[in-house]
Amino acid sequence: MEPQGLKGKILTTEISKYRWNYVYDNEKDESKKYPMNETGYELRRRLAKVENVPNDFLTVEKELQLWHLIYSVTDKVEFEKALHSFAAKYNLDEKSFFENFRKFPPFKSEYGSFSEKAIKKLLPLMRTGKYWNWKNIDLSTQKKIANIINGEFDETIKNRVREKAAQHQLQTETDFHGLPLWLAQYIVYDRHSEAEITGKWQSIEELKKYLEEFKQHSLRNPIVEQVVMETLRVVGDIWEKYGNGKKIFSMKFT
């Protein structure tokens, strides 16, 4: 606007006429805020206050370990022990590290509502621009997309998925980027919610596969995780023995 000769208060007045096309809060007279990477920011902010931390300390692996520690250990005593262990393991100043991380704010209840496995399948379809890459989409989804584009029969693709793909003009591989979450879920899972994506098995084979692929320590509480896994194994044994392994009913764990 400055090349047009607008400066000072005139420029400010003109700028106030425009805003980002975000959800607008009329009561507060401002656009809705969309926080980004709050967890990563909080980790780095606190780590910056720890004494003598190397600039290149926080690798992806260490960040994941630190996040998992904070997210999964809910007992106060165990959490404090884990902080000291983490600092000792990576030769950090234990006192300053502990003081800066011991009051890390708790995560919201909806935090972690998507599994790591689901995120890795969904994100490649949601990315756009330089962050999108066809090769980052998992092979099973690539095959499904190819069949959607070519119109080939695929028993894993229901008519509603083909209809939604047609509605959004998803006609080539490069069209499958920048998708909203709900549409990415339909493409990958033929479902709209994470609640339907995980924890539901139509056959004993599906349950066994889930148990084999389950990533240890992926739940918040290790005790709860152990109980859940043992319960599922018992359910599998009962299903296999008394149901003869057949699809006798839809089993759902919540």
mmCIF file of C-alpha atoms in Angstrom:
data_model
loop_
_atom_site.group_PDB
_atom_site.id
_atom_site.type_symbol
_atom_site.label_atom_id
_atom_site.label_comp_id
_atom_site.label_asym_id
_atom_site.label_seq_id
_atom_site.Cartn_x
_atom_site.Cartn_y
_atom_site.Cartn_z
ATOM 1 C CA MET A 1 0.000 0.000 0.000
ATOM 2 C CA GLU A 2 2.919 2.338 0.614
ATOM 3 C CA PRO A 3 3.698 2.594 -3.134
ATOM 4 C CA GLN A 4 0.200 4.057 -3.479
ATOM 5 C CA GLY A 5 1.178 6.899 -1.174
ATOM 6 C CA LEU A 6 -0.573 5.657 1.961
ATOM 7 C CA LYS A 7 1.371 6.337 5.139
ATOM 8 C CA GLY A 8 0.901 6.933 8.837
ATOM 9 C CA LYS A 9 -2.682 7.038 10.137
ATOM 10 C CA ILE A 10 -4.112 6.804 6.622
ATOM 11 C CA LEU A 11 -2.209 3.566 6.047
ATOM 12 C CA THR A 12 -3.323 2.202 9.439
ATOM 13 C CA THR A 13 -6.944 3.046 8.684
ATOM 14 C CA GLU A 14 -6.751 1.329 5.299
ATOM 15 C CA ILE A 15 -5.128 -1.806 6.747
ATOM 16 C CA SER A 16 -7.880 -2.074 9.370
ATOM 17 C CA LYS A 17 -10.357 -2.704 6.559
ATOM 18 C CA TYR A 18 -8.716 -6.043 5.793
ATOM 19 C CA ARG A 19 -8.236 -9.210 7.828
ATOM 20 C CA TRP A 20 -7.349 -12.855 7.373
ATOM 21 C CA ASN A 21 -10.231 -15.038 6.254
ATOM 22 C CA TYR A 22 -10.434 -16.846 9.593
ATOM 23 C CA VAL A 23 -13.415 -17.479 11.857
ATOM 24 C CA TYR A 24 -14.338 -14.106 13.322
ATOM 25 C CA ASP A 25 -15.397 -13.429 16.912
ATOM 26 C CA ASN A 26 -17.802 -10.510 16.731
ATOM 27 C CA GLU A 27 -17.916 -10.079 20.514
ATOM 28 C CA LYS A 28 -14.141 -9.696 20.815
ATOM 29 C CA ASP A 29 -13.905 -7.993 17.411
ATOM 30 C CA GLU A 30 -11.011 -10.183 16.349
ATOM 31 C CA SER A 31 -10.229 -13.272 14.275
ATOM 32 C CA LYS A 32 -10.079 -16.611 16.050
ATOM 33 C CA LYS A 33 -6.577 -17.542 17.175
ATOM 34 C CA TYR A 34 -5.044 -20.720 15.777
ATOM 35 C CA PRO A 35 -2.124 -21.772 18.020
ATOM 36 C CA MET A 36 0.566 -23.766 16.249
ATOM 37 C CA ASN A 37 2.890 -26.381 17.748
ATOM 38 C CA GLU A 38 2.166 -25.356 21.339
ATOM 39 C CA THR A 39 3.925 -28.417 22.754
ATOM 40 C CA GLY A 40 7.108 -27.889 20.719
ATOM 41 C CA TYR A 41 7.179 -24.220 21.708
ATOM 42 C CA GLU A 42 6.760 -25.022 25.397
ATOM 43 C CA LEU A 43 9.519 -27.644 25.315
ATOM 44 C CA ARG A 44 11.954 -25.239 23.656
ATOM 45 C CA ARG A 45 10.990 -22.308 25.878
ATOM 46 C CA ARG A 46 11.705 -24.263 29.042
ATOM 47 C CA LEU A 47 14.802 -25.953 27.666
ATOM 48 C CA ALA A 48 16.262 -22.519 26.816
ATOM 49 C CA LYS A 49 16.272 -21.742 30.556
ATOM 50 C CA VAL A 50 18.289 -24.841 31.434
ATOM 51 C CA GLU A 51 21.981 -24.129 32.046
ATOM 52 C CA ASN A 52 24.584 -24.994 29.411
ATOM 53 C CA VAL A 53 22.350 -26.794 26.928
ATOM 54 C CA PRO A 54 24.045 -27.165 23.495
ATOM 55 C CA ASN A 55 22.275 -25.390 20.626
ATOM 56 C CA ASP A 56 21.885 -28.649 18.717
ATOM 57 C CA PHE A 57 20.709 -30.680 21.724
ATOM 58 C CA LEU A 58 17.020 -31.103 20.878
ATOM 59 C CA THR A 59 17.032 -33.643 18.071
ATOM 60 C CA VAL A 60 13.798 -35.224 16.845
ATOM 61 C CA GLU A 61 14.550 -38.356 18.865
ATOM 62 C CA LYS A 62 15.213 -36.466 22.109
ATOM 63 C CA GLU A 63 12.180 -34.262 21.614
ATOM 64 C CA LEU A 64 10.004 -37.352 21.204
ATOM 65 C CA GLN A 65 11.489 -38.936 24.350
ATOM 66 C CA LEU A 66 10.960 -35.781 26.389
ATOM 67 C CA TRP A 67 7.413 -35.361 25.118
ATOM 68 C CA HIS A 68 6.576 -38.998 25.873
ATOM 69 C CA LEU A 69 7.945 -38.627 29.393
ATOM 70 C CA ILE A 70 5.736 -35.610 30.088
ATOM 71 C CA TYR A 71 2.695 -37.070 28.366
ATOM 72 C CA SER A 72 2.728 -40.615 29.725
ATOM 73 C CA VAL A 73 4.004 -40.367 33.318
ATOM 74 C CA THR A 74 1.075 -39.117 35.389
ATOM 75 C CA ASP A 75 2.242 -39.988 38.909
ATOM 76 C CA LYS A 76 3.987 -36.967 40.488
ATOM 77 C CA VAL A 77 6.755 -38.945 42.203
ATOM 78 C CA GLU A 78 7.469 -41.057 39.124
ATOM 79 C CA PHE A 79 7.383 -37.944 36.938
ATOM 80 C CA GLU A 80 10.005 -36.183 39.053
ATOM 81 C CA LYS A 81 12.205 -39.289 39.011
ATOM 82 C CA ALA A 82 11.854 -39.484 35.233
ATOM 83 C CA LEU A 83 12.937 -35.840 34.853
ATOM 84 C CA HIS A 84 16.094 -36.457 36.879
ATOM 85 C CA SER A 85 16.818 -39.617 34.876
ATOM 86 C CA PHE A 86 16.391 -37.787 31.573
ATOM 87 C CA ALA A 87 18.751 -34.994 32.658
ATOM 88 C CA ALA A 88 21.364 -37.492 33.879
ATOM 89 C CA LYS A 89 21.114 -39.574 30.710
ATOM 90 C CA TYR A 90 21.916 -36.585 28.485
ATOM 91 C CA ASN A 91 24.345 -34.821 30.859
ATOM 92 C CA LEU A 92 22.069 -31.847 31.458
ATOM 93 C CA ASP A 93 22.175 -29.690 34.558
ATOM 94 C CA GLU A 94 19.730 -31.663 36.731
ATOM 95 C CA LYS A 95 18.712 -28.827 39.041
ATOM 96 C CA SER A 96 17.803 -26.259 36.383
ATOM 97 C CA PHE A 97 16.254 -28.896 34.112
ATOM 98 C CA PHE A 98 14.077 -30.216 36.927
ATOM 99 C CA GLU A 99 12.969 -26.744 38.033
ATOM 100 C CA ASN A 100 11.954 -25.755 34.524
ATOM 101 C CA PHE A 101 10.055 -28.925 33.644
ATOM 102 C CA ARG A 102 8.505 -30.099 36.916
ATOM 103 C CA LYS A 103 5.490 -27.772 36.497
ATOM 104 C CA PHE A 104 4.959 -28.435 32.812
ATOM 105 C CA PRO A 105 1.247 -27.658 32.182
ATOM 106 C CA PRO A 106 -0.975 -30.751 31.746
ATOM 107 C CA PHE A 107 -2.239 -31.570 28.288
ATOM 108 C CA LYS A 108 -5.878 -30.955 27.423
ATOM 109 C CA SER A 109 -8.196 -33.958 27.530
ATOM 110 C CA GLU A 110 -8.515 -34.066 23.731
ATOM 111 C CA TYR A 111 -4.722 -34.068 23.312
ATOM 112 C CA GLY A 112 -3.472 -37.299 21.784
ATOM 113 C CA SER A 113 -6.900 -38.266 20.445
ATOM 114 C CA PHE A 114 -5.192 -39.540 17.283
ATOM 115 C CA SER A 115 -2.696 -42.371 17.409
ATOM 116 C CA GLU A 116 0.799 -41.906 15.978
ATOM 117 C CA LYS A 117 -0.021 -44.506 13.330
ATOM 118 C CA ALA A 118 -3.161 -42.629 12.246
ATOM 119 C CA ILE A 119 -1.334 -39.286 12.112
ATOM 120 C CA LYS A 120 1.382 -40.737 9.865
ATOM 121 C CA LYS A 121 -1.297 -41.907 7.438
ATOM 122 C CA LEU A 122 -3.424 -38.773 7.498
ATOM 123 C CA LEU A 123 -0.864 -35.955 7.494
ATOM 124 C CA PRO A 124 0.631 -36.702 4.034
ATOM 125 C CA LEU A 125 -2.811 -36.095 2.528
ATOM 126 C CA MET A 126 -3.309 -32.892 4.510
ATOM 127 C CA ARG A 127 0.026 -31.299 3.647
ATOM 128 C CA THR A 128 0.283 -28.918 0.722
ATOM 129 C CA GLY A 129 2.830 -26.959 -1.300
ATOM 130 C CA LYS A 130 6.467 -27.904 -0.731
ATOM 131 C CA TYR A 131 5.459 -29.995 2.272
ATOM 132 C CA TRP A 132 3.423 -32.426 0.191
ATOM 133 C CA ASN A 133 5.056 -35.431 -1.444
ATOM 134 C CA TRP A 134 3.277 -38.359 -3.069
ATOM 135 C CA LYS A 135 6.007 -40.722 -1.863
ATOM 136 C CA ASN A 136 5.193 -39.912 1.770
ATOM 137 C CA ILE A 137 1.719 -41.418 1.420
ATOM 138 C CA ASP A 138 1.697 -45.025 2.629
ATOM 139 C CA LEU A 139 1.531 -47.707 -0.066
ATOM 140 C CA SER A 140 -1.913 -49.031 0.854
ATOM 141 C CA THR A 141 -3.400 -45.529 0.563
ATOM 142 C CA GLN A 142 -1.544 -44.949 -2.728
ATOM 143 C CA LYS A 143 -3.137 -48.104 -4.121
ATOM 144 C CA LYS A 144 -6.562 -47.022 -2.896
ATOM 145 C CA ILE A 145 -6.129 -43.585 -4.486
ATOM 146 C CA ALA A 146 -5.077 -45.174 -7.786
ATOM 147 C CA ASN A 147 -8.246 -47.275 -7.784
ATOM 148 C CA ILE A 148 -10.358 -44.223 -6.971
ATOM 149 C CA ILE A 149 -8.838 -42.318 -9.890
ATOM 150 C CA ASN A 150 -9.094 -45.212 -12.359
ATOM 151 C CA GLY A 151 -12.503 -46.340 -11.164
ATOM 152 C CA GLU A 152 -11.242 -49.892 -10.647
ATOM 153 C CA PHE A 153 -13.127 -52.213 -8.333
ATOM 154 C CA ASP A 154 -11.771 -52.325 -4.799
ATOM 155 C CA GLU A 155 -13.786 -53.899 -2.011
ATOM 156 C CA THR A 156 -12.083 -51.585 0.516
ATOM 157 C CA ILE A 157 -13.483 -48.498 -1.231
ATOM 158 C CA LYS A 158 -17.150 -47.815 -0.603
ATOM 159 C CA ASN A 159 -19.370 -45.768 -2.881
ATOM 160 C CA ARG A 160 -19.514 -42.882 -0.408
ATOM 161 C CA VAL A 161 -15.731 -42.466 -0.668
ATOM 162 C CA ARG A 162 -15.872 -42.379 -4.481
ATOM 163 C CA GLU A 163 -18.741 -39.877 -4.283
ATOM 164 C CA LYS A 164 -16.820 -37.554 -1.972
ATOM 165 C CA ALA A 165 -13.721 -37.827 -4.172
ATOM 166 C CA ALA A 166 -15.842 -36.839 -7.188
ATOM 167 C CA GLN A 167 -17.458 -33.964 -5.305
ATOM 168 C CA HIS A 168 -14.044 -32.515 -4.474
ATOM 169 C CA GLN A 169 -12.677 -33.205 -7.980
ATOM 170 C CA LEU A 170 -9.930 -35.560 -6.815
ATOM 171 C CA GLN A 171 -8.985 -36.817 -10.267
ATOM 172 C CA THR A 172 -5.194 -37.132 -10.228
ATOM 173 C CA GLU A 173 -2.520 -38.057 -7.700
ATOM 174 C CA THR A 174 -1.582 -34.408 -7.170
ATOM 175 C CA ASP A 175 -5.171 -33.577 -6.220
ATOM 176 C CA PHE A 176 -4.780 -35.573 -3.022
ATOM 177 C CA HIS A 177 -3.088 -32.825 -1.049
ATOM 178 C CA GLY A 178 -4.294 -30.113 1.301
ATOM 179 C CA LEU A 179 -7.312 -32.247 2.211
ATOM 180 C CA PRO A 180 -9.338 -31.325 5.307
ATOM 181 C CA LEU A 181 -9.084 -33.833 8.144
ATOM 182 C CA TRP A 182 -12.540 -35.336 7.621
ATOM 183 C CA LEU A 183 -11.879 -35.999 3.922
ATOM 184 C CA ALA A 184 -8.429 -37.481 4.575
ATOM 185 C CA GLN A 185 -10.079 -39.850 7.070
ATOM 186 C CA TYR A 186 -12.553 -41.001 4.441
ATOM 187 C CA ILE A 187 -9.783 -41.616 1.891
ATOM 188 C CA VAL A 188 -7.548 -43.530 4.296
ATOM 189 C CA TYR A 189 -10.071 -45.287 6.509
ATOM 190 C CA ASP A 190 -13.446 -44.913 4.781
ATOM 191 C CA ARG A 191 -14.602 -43.360 8.053
ATOM 192 C CA HIS A 192 -14.994 -39.911 9.503
ATOM 193 C CA SER A 193 -13.913 -40.271 13.128
ATOM 194 C CA GLU A 194 -10.885 -41.678 14.927
ATOM 195 C CA ALA A 195 -13.218 -43.495 17.285
ATOM 196 C CA GLU A 196 -14.203 -45.711 14.376
ATOM 197 C CA ILE A 197 -10.656 -46.059 13.081
ATOM 198 C CA THR A 198 -9.086 -47.707 16.112
ATOM 199 C CA GLY A 199 -10.150 -50.255 18.665
ATOM 200 C CA LYS A 200 -12.640 -52.111 16.470
ATOM 201 C CA TRP A 201 -12.079 -55.556 15.044
ATOM 202 C CA GLN A 202 -14.303 -57.516 12.691
ATOM 203 C CA SER A 203 -12.360 -60.767 12.948
ATOM 204 C CA ILE A 204 -9.922 -62.592 15.200
ATOM 205 C CA GLU A 205 -7.231 -62.019 12.548
ATOM 206 C CA GLU A 206 -7.686 -58.233 12.837
ATOM 207 C CA LEU A 207 -7.386 -58.402 16.617
ATOM 208 C CA LYS A 208 -4.235 -60.533 16.432
ATOM 209 C CA LYS A 209 -2.695 -58.144 13.912
ATOM 210 C CA TYR A 210 -3.465 -55.210 16.199
ATOM 211 C CA LEU A 211 -1.767 -56.953 19.136
ATOM 212 C CA GLU A 212 1.285 -57.814 17.027
ATOM 213 C CA GLU A 213 1.674 -54.251 15.718
ATOM 214 C CA PHE A 214 0.878 -52.495 19.003
ATOM 215 C CA LYS A 215 3.694 -50.162 19.971
ATOM 216 C CA GLN A 216 4.779 -50.640 23.566
ATOM 217 C CA HIS A 217 4.524 -47.564 25.839
ATOM 218 C CA SER A 218 2.163 -45.819 23.403
ATOM 219 C CA LEU A 219 -0.479 -45.331 26.116
ATOM 220 C CA ARG A 220 -0.155 -42.751 28.870
ATOM 221 C CA ASN A 221 -0.114 -45.191 31.756
ATOM 222 C CA PRO A 222 2.055 -48.344 31.597
ATOM 223 C CA ILE A 223 -0.128 -50.152 34.157
ATOM 224 C CA VAL A 224 -3.286 -49.393 32.195
ATOM 225 C CA GLU A 225 -1.504 -50.477 29.021
ATOM 226 C CA GLN A 226 -0.570 -53.823 30.545
ATOM 227 C CA VAL A 227 -4.119 -54.466 31.774
ATOM 228 C CA VAL A 228 -5.619 -53.501 28.411
ATOM 229 C CA MET A 229 -3.272 -55.724 26.418
ATOM 230 C CA GLU A 230 -3.802 -58.718 28.709
ATOM 231 C CA THR A 231 -7.567 -58.211 28.498
ATOM 232 C CA LEU A 232 -7.450 -58.132 24.701
ATOM 233 C CA ARG A 233 -5.424 -61.331 24.612
ATOM 234 C CA VAL A 234 -7.988 -63.051 26.831
ATOM 235 C CA VAL A 235 -10.800 -61.750 24.616
ATOM 236 C CA GLY A 236 -8.925 -63.102 21.592
ATOM 237 C CA ASP A 237 -8.552 -66.529 23.172
ATOM 238 C CA ILE A 238 -12.265 -66.640 24.059
ATOM 239 C CA TRP A 239 -13.244 -65.466 20.594
ATOM 240 C CA GLU A 240 -11.021 -68.072 18.934
ATOM 241 C CA LYS A 241 -12.137 -70.965 21.162
ATOM 242 C CA TYR A 242 -15.852 -70.370 21.513
ATOM 243 C CA GLY A 243 -16.462 -68.458 18.309
ATOM 244 C CA ASN A 244 -14.218 -70.722 16.228
ATOM 245 C CA GLY A 245 -12.466 -67.613 14.971
ATOM 246 C CA LYS A 246 -15.512 -66.590 12.938
ATOM 247 C CA LYS A 247 -16.918 -63.106 12.561
ATOM 248 C CA ILE A 248 -19.593 -63.709 15.158
ATOM 249 C CA PHE A 249 -19.987 -60.096 16.168
ATOM 250 C CA SER A 250 -18.301 -56.711 15.933
ATOM 251 C CA MET A 251 -15.970 -56.252 18.895
ATOM 252 C CA LYS A 252 -15.312 -52.751 20.083
ATOM 253 C CA PHE A 253 -13.041 -51.631 22.898
ATOM 254 C CA THR A 254 -13.360 -48.140 24.406
#
